[in-house]
Tab-separated table of C-alpha atoms in Angstrom:
chain	number	residue	atom	x	y	z
Q	1	MET	CA	-61.581	51.713	-13.641
Q	2	SER	CA	-58.344	51.731	-15.222
Q	3	ARG	CA	-57.527	53.259	-18.404
Q	4	ARG	CA	-55.020	51.436	-20.144
Q	5	HIS	CA	-53.881	49.833	-23.404
Q	6	ILE	CA	-52.673	46.140	-23.690
Q	7	SER	CA	-49.538	46.671	-25.826
Q	8	ALA	CA	-46.908	49.223	-26.882
Q	9	ALA	CA	-49.804	51.982	-27.807
Q	10	LEU	CA	-51.577	53.264	-24.811
Q	11	ALA	CA	-55.234	54.158	-25.133
Q	12	ALA	CA	-58.012	55.006	-22.843
Q	13	LEU	CA	-60.266	52.015	-21.742
Q	14	ALA	CA	-63.528	52.497	-20.136
Q	15	LEU	CA	-65.469	49.608	-19.243
Q	16	ALA	CA	-69.125	48.771	-19.224
Q	17	VAL	CA	-71.811	46.269	-19.383
Q	18	ALA	CA	-73.062	45.272	-23.014
Q	19	PRO	CA	-75.222	42.527	-24.093
Q	20	VAL	CA	-73.437	39.198	-24.061
Q	21	LEU	CA	-74.190	36.756	-26.712
Q	22	LEU	CA	-73.518	33.122	-25.442
Q	23	PRO	CA	-72.328	30.553	-27.750
Q	24	ALA	CA	-74.370	28.069	-29.396
Q	25	PRO	CA	-74.962	24.737	-27.526
Q	26	ALA	CA	-72.124	22.387	-28.119
Q	27	ALA	CA	-72.739	19.892	-31.179
Q	28	SER	CA	-73.677	16.460	-29.723
Q	29	ALA	CA	-73.896	12.922	-30.946
Q	30	ALA	CA	-74.718	9.495	-29.742
Q	31	PRO	CA	-72.124	8.225	-27.073
Q	32	ALA	CA	-69.576	5.748	-28.542
Q	33	ALA	CA	-68.538	2.580	-26.994
Q	34	SER	CA	-64.739	3.453	-27.173
Q	35	CYS	CA	-62.627	6.600	-27.629
Q	36	SER	CA	-60.065	4.544	-29.537
Q	37	SER	CA	-62.658	3.903	-32.195
Q	38	TYR	CA	-62.290	7.484	-33.585
Q	39	PRO	CA	-59.449	8.571	-35.928
Q	40	ASN	CA	-56.537	10.528	-34.311
Q	41	TRP	CA	-56.662	14.235	-34.479
Q	42	VAL	CA	-54.329	15.682	-37.171
Q	43	ALA	CA	-53.104	19.225	-36.806
Q	44	GLY	CA	-53.811	21.227	-40.105
Q	45	LYS	CA	-56.395	18.785	-41.454
Q	46	SER	CA	-59.744	20.388	-42.221
Q	47	TYR	CA	-62.690	19.088	-40.010
Q	48	ARG	CA	-66.397	19.543	-40.389
Q	49	ALA	CA	-68.850	20.343	-37.586
Q	50	GLY	CA	-69.882	17.099	-36.125
Q	51	ASP	CA	-66.457	15.317	-36.880
Q	52	ILE	CA	-65.102	13.353	-33.712
Q	53	VAL	CA	-61.660	12.684	-33.162
Q	54	ARG	CA	-59.219	11.344	-30.620
Q	55	TYR	CA	-56.625	13.746	-29.272
Q	56	THR	CA	-53.163	12.976	-28.063
Q	57	ASP	CA	-54.513	12.516	-24.519
Q	58	GLY	CA	-56.573	9.525	-25.541
Q	59	LYS	CA	-59.773	11.648	-25.045
Q	60	ALA	CA	-62.313	12.355	-27.898
Q	61	TYR	CA	-63.687	15.694	-29.049
Q	62	ILE	CA	-66.342	16.887	-31.443
Q	63	ALA	CA	-66.010	19.635	-33.734
Q	64	GLU	CA	-68.694	22.351	-33.055
Q	65	HIS	CA	-67.527	24.585	-36.024
Q	66	ASP	CA	-65.657	23.781	-39.135
Q	67	ASN	CA	-62.026	24.425	-38.690
Q	68	PRO	CA	-58.630	23.930	-40.336
Q	69	GLY	CA	-57.345	21.515	-37.767
Q	70	TYR	CA	-57.137	23.668	-34.660
Q	71	ASP	CA	-56.012	21.979	-31.352
Q	72	PRO	CA	-58.973	20.756	-29.555
Q	73	VAL	CA	-57.574	21.482	-25.936
Q	74	ILE	CA	-56.633	25.129	-26.936
Q	75	SER	CA	-59.359	26.035	-29.463
Q	76	THR	CA	-62.541	25.279	-27.312
Q	77	TRP	CA	-64.956	27.417	-29.536
Q	78	TYR	CA	-64.236	24.968	-32.403
Q	79	TRP	CA	-64.106	21.771	-30.299
Q	80	ASP	CA	-65.962	20.272	-27.395
Q	81	PRO	CA	-65.131	17.257	-25.229
Q	82	TYR	CA	-67.133	14.269	-26.271
Q	83	ASN	CA	-68.359	11.574	-23.937
Q	84	CYS	CA	-66.811	8.116	-24.748
Q	85	ASP	CA	-65.545	5.055	-22.756
Q	86	GLY	CA	-68.267	5.829	-20.242
Q	87	GLY	CA	-66.411	9.086	-19.225
Q	88	GLY	CA	-67.744	12.456	-18.856
Q	89	GLY	CA	-65.709	14.064	-21.645
Q	90	ASN	CA	-63.787	16.416	-19.402
Q	91	THR	CA	-60.180	17.316	-20.004
Q	92	PRO	CA	-58.331	17.707	-16.756
Q	93	VAL	CA	-55.556	20.202	-16.699
Q	94	GLY	CA	-54.482	19.375	-13.018
Q	95	ASN	CA	-55.769	20.715	-9.782
Q	96	PHE	CA	-56.463	24.371	-10.200
Q	97	VAL	CA	-55.513	26.040	-6.839
Q	98	VAL	CA	-58.576	28.111	-6.716
Q	99	SER	CA	-61.858	26.131	-6.043
Q	100	GLU	CA	-65.289	27.175	-7.459
Q	101	ALA	CA	-66.380	28.214	-4.049
Q	102	GLN	CA	-63.401	30.568	-3.557
Q	103	PHE	CA	-63.879	31.938	-6.816
Q	104	ASN	CA	-67.411	32.819	-6.149
Q	105	GLN	CA	-66.289	34.227	-2.917
Q	106	MET	CA	-63.874	36.389	-4.825
Q	107	PHE	CA	-66.404	37.488	-7.246
Q	108	PRO	CA	-69.844	37.637	-5.592
Q	109	ASN	CA	-71.258	39.856	-8.274
Q	110	ARG	CA	-69.739	38.580	-11.329
Q	111	ASN	CA	-71.289	38.519	-14.693
Q	112	SER	CA	-72.367	34.819	-15.443
Q	113	PHE	CA	-70.327	35.114	-18.635
Q	114	TYR	CA	-67.162	34.881	-16.565
Q	115	SER	CA	-67.783	31.274	-15.361
Q	116	TYR	CA	-65.563	29.106	-13.429
Q	117	SER	CA	-65.725	26.565	-15.855
Q	118	GLY	CA	-64.646	28.942	-18.759
Q	119	LEU	CA	-61.628	29.574	-16.735
Q	120	VAL	CA	-60.683	25.999	-16.053
Q	121	ASN	CA	-61.288	25.278	-19.608
Q	122	ALA	CA	-58.857	27.876	-20.513
Q	123	LEU	CA	-56.145	26.606	-18.432
Q	124	GLY	CA	-54.856	24.127	-20.743
Q	125	ALA	CA	-53.572	26.787	-23.063
Q	126	TYR	CA	-50.862	27.811	-20.643
Q	127	PRO	CA	-50.310	24.872	-18.507
Q	128	GLY	CA	-47.563	26.716	-16.403
Q	129	PHE	CA	-50.051	29.330	-15.006
Q	130	ALA	CA	-50.642	28.864	-11.306
Q	131	ASN	CA	-48.934	25.639	-11.663
Q	132	THR	CA	-45.240	26.455	-11.287
Q	133	GLY	CA	-43.388	26.436	-8.073
Q	134	SER	CA	-44.602	25.694	-4.656
Q	135	ASP	CA	-48.147	25.474	-3.630
Q	136	THR	CA	-47.648	29.076	-2.165
Q	137	VAL	CA	-46.305	30.453	-5.479
Q	138	LYS	CA	-49.138	28.894	-7.407
Q	139	LYS	CA	-51.912	30.304	-5.126
Q	140	GLN	CA	-50.084	33.836	-5.170
Q	141	GLU	CA	-49.842	33.802	-9.046
Q	142	ALA	CA	-53.535	32.716	-9.057
Q	143	ALA	CA	-54.576	35.599	-6.644
Q	144	ALA	CA	-52.313	38.059	-8.783
Q	145	PHE	CA	-54.134	37.267	-11.871
Q	146	LEU	CA	-57.526	37.470	-10.469
Q	147	ALA	CA	-56.803	40.488	-8.600
Q	148	ASN	CA	-55.881	42.395	-11.984
Q	149	VAL	CA	-58.782	41.091	-13.818
Q	150	ASN	CA	-60.874	42.127	-11.106
Q	151	HIS	CA	-59.643	45.631	-11.414
Q	152	GLU	CA	-60.013	45.657	-15.155
Q	153	THR	CA	-63.583	44.402	-15.248
Q	154	GLY	CA	-65.013	45.830	-11.931
Q	155	GLY	CA	-65.106	42.506	-10.233
Q	156	LEU	CA	-65.822	40.461	-13.405
Q	157	VAL	CA	-68.857	42.531	-14.132
Q	158	TYR	CA	-67.986	44.176	-17.327
Q	159	VAL	CA	-67.506	42.131	-20.529
Q	160	VAL	CA	-66.878	44.949	-23.102
Q	161	GLU	CA	-65.468	48.380	-23.052
Q	162	GLN	CA	-68.080	51.111	-22.129
Q	163	ASN	CA	-66.961	54.117	-24.098
Q	164	THR	CA	-68.245	53.398	-27.642
Q	165	ALA	CA	-66.660	56.548	-28.831
Q	166	ASN	CA	-63.171	54.819	-28.474
Q	167	TYR	CA	-64.135	51.860	-30.636
Q	168	PRO	CA	-62.879	53.236	-33.937
Q	169	THR	CA	-59.490	54.234	-32.495
Q	170	TYR	CA	-58.271	50.571	-32.003
Q	171	CYS	CA	-57.297	49.838	-35.618
Q	172	ASP	CA	-53.708	50.335	-36.624
Q	173	TRP	CA	-53.949	50.494	-40.467
Q	174	SER	CA	-50.085	50.456	-40.710
Q	175	GLN	CA	-50.401	46.728	-40.110
Q	176	SER	CA	-50.253	44.812	-43.381
Q	177	TYR	CA	-53.423	42.730	-42.363
Q	178	GLY	CA	-55.496	45.801	-41.520
Q	179	CYS	CA	-58.669	45.496	-39.748
Q	180	PRO	CA	-60.785	42.969	-41.710
Q	181	ALA	CA	-63.480	42.900	-39.012
Q	182	GLY	CA	-64.013	46.678	-39.308
Q	183	GLN	CA	-62.230	49.762	-38.006
Q	184	ALA	CA	-64.465	49.760	-34.662
Q	185	ALA	CA	-64.365	46.045	-34.115
Q	186	TYR	CA	-61.244	45.771	-31.814
Q	187	TYR	CA	-62.315	47.499	-28.535
Q	188	GLY	CA	-61.729	46.028	-25.177
Q	189	ARG	CA	-63.096	42.712	-24.354
Q	190	GLY	CA	-62.934	40.107	-21.808
Q	191	PRO	CA	-60.728	39.873	-18.360
Q	192	ILE	CA	-57.813	41.661	-19.450
Q	193	GLN	CA	-59.803	43.977	-21.971
Q	194	LEU	CA	-57.978	42.975	-24.991
Q	195	SER	CA	-57.918	45.929	-27.530
Q	196	TRP	CA	-56.356	46.760	-30.972
Q	197	ASN	CA	-56.237	44.794	-34.192
Q	198	PHE	CA	-52.636	43.835	-33.610
Q	199	ASN	CA	-53.223	42.265	-30.179
Q	200	TYR	CA	-56.282	40.420	-31.441
Q	201	LYS	CA	-53.814	39.264	-34.351
Q	202	ALA	CA	-51.161	38.213	-31.916
Q	203	ALA	CA	-53.337	36.356	-29.194
Q	204	GLY	CA	-55.309	34.583	-31.999
Q	205	ASP	CA	-52.118	33.364	-33.657
Q	206	ALA	CA	-50.957	32.172	-30.092
Q	207	LEU	CA	-54.197	30.473	-29.245
Q	208	GLY	CA	-55.092	28.925	-32.819
Q	209	ILE	CA	-58.129	31.097	-32.958
Q	210	ASP	CA	-58.744	33.608	-35.708
Q	211	LEU	CA	-59.549	36.585	-33.500
Q	212	LEU	CA	-58.469	39.174	-36.187
Q	213	HIS	CA	-61.417	38.249	-38.238
Q	214	ASN	CA	-63.714	37.149	-35.512
Q	215	PRO	CA	-63.047	39.498	-32.451
Q	216	ASN	CA	-66.589	38.852	-31.074
Q	217	LEU	CA	-65.392	35.444	-29.909
Q	218	VAL	CA	-63.679	37.176	-26.952
Q	219	GLN	CA	-67.252	38.387	-25.771
Q	220	ASN	CA	-69.260	35.396	-26.838
Q	221	ASP	CA	-67.191	32.390	-25.581
Q	222	SER	CA	-66.056	32.453	-21.815
Q	223	ALA	CA	-63.020	30.022	-22.476
Q	224	VAL	CA	-61.897	32.186	-25.438
Q	225	ALA	CA	-62.093	35.431	-23.188
Q	226	TRP	CA	-60.174	33.830	-20.405
Q	227	LYS	CA	-57.580	32.577	-22.873
Q	228	THR	CA	-56.892	35.975	-23.978
Q	229	GLY	CA	-56.321	37.098	-20.503
Q	230	LEU	CA	-53.996	34.176	-19.827
Q	231	TRP	CA	-52.192	34.891	-23.202
Q	232	TYR	CA	-51.281	38.421	-21.993
Q	233	TRP	CA	-50.392	37.305	-18.417
Q	234	ASN	CA	-48.264	34.557	-19.564
Q	235	THR	CA	-46.496	36.096	-22.759
Q	236	GLN	CA	-46.719	39.943	-22.855
Q	237	SER	CA	-44.556	42.305	-20.577
Q	238	GLY	CA	-46.427	45.437	-21.683
Q	239	PRO	CA	-44.701	48.586	-20.290
Q	240	GLY	CA	-42.790	46.364	-17.825
Q	241	SER	CA	-39.782	44.261	-17.963
Q	242	MET	CA	-41.205	40.792	-17.460
Q	243	THR	CA	-44.451	38.901	-18.023
Q	244	PRO	CA	-46.737	38.997	-14.941
Q	245	HIS	CA	-46.427	35.277	-14.927
Q	246	ASN	CA	-42.670	35.555	-14.603
Q	247	ALA	CA	-43.114	38.385	-12.049
Q	248	MET	CA	-44.994	35.926	-9.698
Q	249	VAL	CA	-42.904	32.787	-10.351
Q	250	ASN	CA	-39.624	34.583	-10.036
Q	251	GLN	CA	-40.828	36.333	-6.772
Q	252	ALA	CA	-40.349	39.874	-8.118
Q	253	GLY	CA	-43.676	40.837	-6.436
Q	254	PHE	CA	-47.236	41.708	-7.277
Q	255	GLY	CA	-46.039	45.286	-8.017
Q	256	GLN	CA	-44.455	44.188	-11.226
Q	257	THR	CA	-47.513	42.552	-12.363
Q	258	ILE	CA	-49.112	46.063	-12.271
Q	259	ARG	CA	-46.201	47.575	-14.205
Q	260	SER	CA	-46.675	45.044	-16.963
Q	261	ILE	CA	-50.219	45.602	-17.382
Q	262	ASN	CA	-50.763	49.293	-16.930
Q	263	GLY	CA	-47.345	50.694	-15.423
Q	264	SER	CA	-47.296	53.656	-17.833
Q	265	LEU	CA	-50.463	55.074	-16.429
Q	266	GLU	CA	-50.358	53.847	-12.648
Q	267	CYS	CA	-46.829	53.095	-11.455
Q	268	ASP	CA	-44.234	55.550	-9.949
Q	269	GLY	CA	-46.774	57.713	-8.418
Q	270	ARG	CA	-48.882	58.323	-11.601
Q	271	ASN	CA	-52.047	56.952	-10.024
Q	272	PRO	CA	-51.570	55.497	-6.571
Q	273	ALA	CA	-55.318	55.029	-6.141
Q	274	GLN	CA	-55.513	52.533	-8.922
Q	275	VAL	CA	-52.418	50.652	-7.583
Q	276	GLN	CA	-53.945	50.501	-4.287
Q	277	SER	CA	-57.156	49.197	-5.663
Q	278	ARG	CA	-55.199	46.260	-7.342
Q	279	VAL	CA	-53.160	45.709	-4.086
Q	280	ASP	CA	-56.284	45.466	-1.970
Q	281	ALA	CA	-57.820	42.885	-4.191
Q	282	TYR	CA	-54.702	40.822	-4.178
Q	283	GLN	CA	-54.347	40.777	-0.556
Q	284	ARG	CA	-57.900	39.913	-0.193
Q	285	PHE	CA	-57.645	37.067	-2.712
Q	286	ALA	CA	-54.424	35.761	-1.124
Q	287	GLN	CA	-56.319	35.588	2.252
Q	288	ILE	CA	-58.986	33.568	0.757
Q	289	LEU	CA	-56.548	31.177	-0.709
Q	290	GLY	CA	-54.490	31.022	2.720
Q	291	VAL	CA	-51.256	32.393	1.549
Q	292	SER	CA	-49.135	35.410	2.416
Q	293	PRO	CA	-49.246	38.126	-0.524
Q	294	GLY	CA	-45.370	38.285	-0.245
Q	295	GLY	CA	-43.488	41.675	-0.763
Q	296	ASN	CA	-42.936	44.023	-3.200
Q	297	LEU	CA	-46.743	44.828	-3.598
Q	298	TYR	CA	-46.451	48.261	-5.256
Q	299	CYS	CA	-44.881	49.756	-8.397
């Protein structure tokens, strides 16, 4: 497994299986005849669990938890699609280039926490992901993202960091907001192994989810976990010079995604075995999706 740190500071990350607490069942109510019968969602307005709103896409959502007006499409821990107008309550985000059968082929031994539906539900947070450029580029980006999270999680097996001795080290007390969930609360979680209080703060702010106070959401809610991985992929360059998303969309090559995720510990000959592991997975996933992996695979 790689040992890496998601942001400027680099720290050892070991991964392992830990009990995963699944979220409570979604709140439900009797189906309504028309989505238009519900009030429009208003950003910043307080909602109570059980409230039903009509979103800007015309679909209805029901609050699973009290929240201060988080976006129903982005903050899926707080909101759930609600069946109205005879529909199924789903919120399409376009045709994801990886089918569920291909996803299962890529990850035959995955932890059930890392569900395909959780990934698809997370795509709305970053609609440009695997949805920019030609079909080939879209599939290459999807393969690249999944290859890197494959490496970080042992094939989507590990949800949290293994080495509990590391847990207290991921609190940067120099940050004004401190570590309100506790000094040992910000260990690696999820597909990209989000760690450090400042990364939980930044990811949560971007996603409209209070991860600084509720870091366990990343190990309790599949869609939230996937969103943190997509947050890093689409917005952070880490030790690299570009985001992994831009590396693939602009044809800089898979090697640049490795550099942006863990380049300081793996690239430029530092750990060629780890790089090769990522490249092997990428080539395998690209083949499953029926595309060439392109050039510049190494860093």
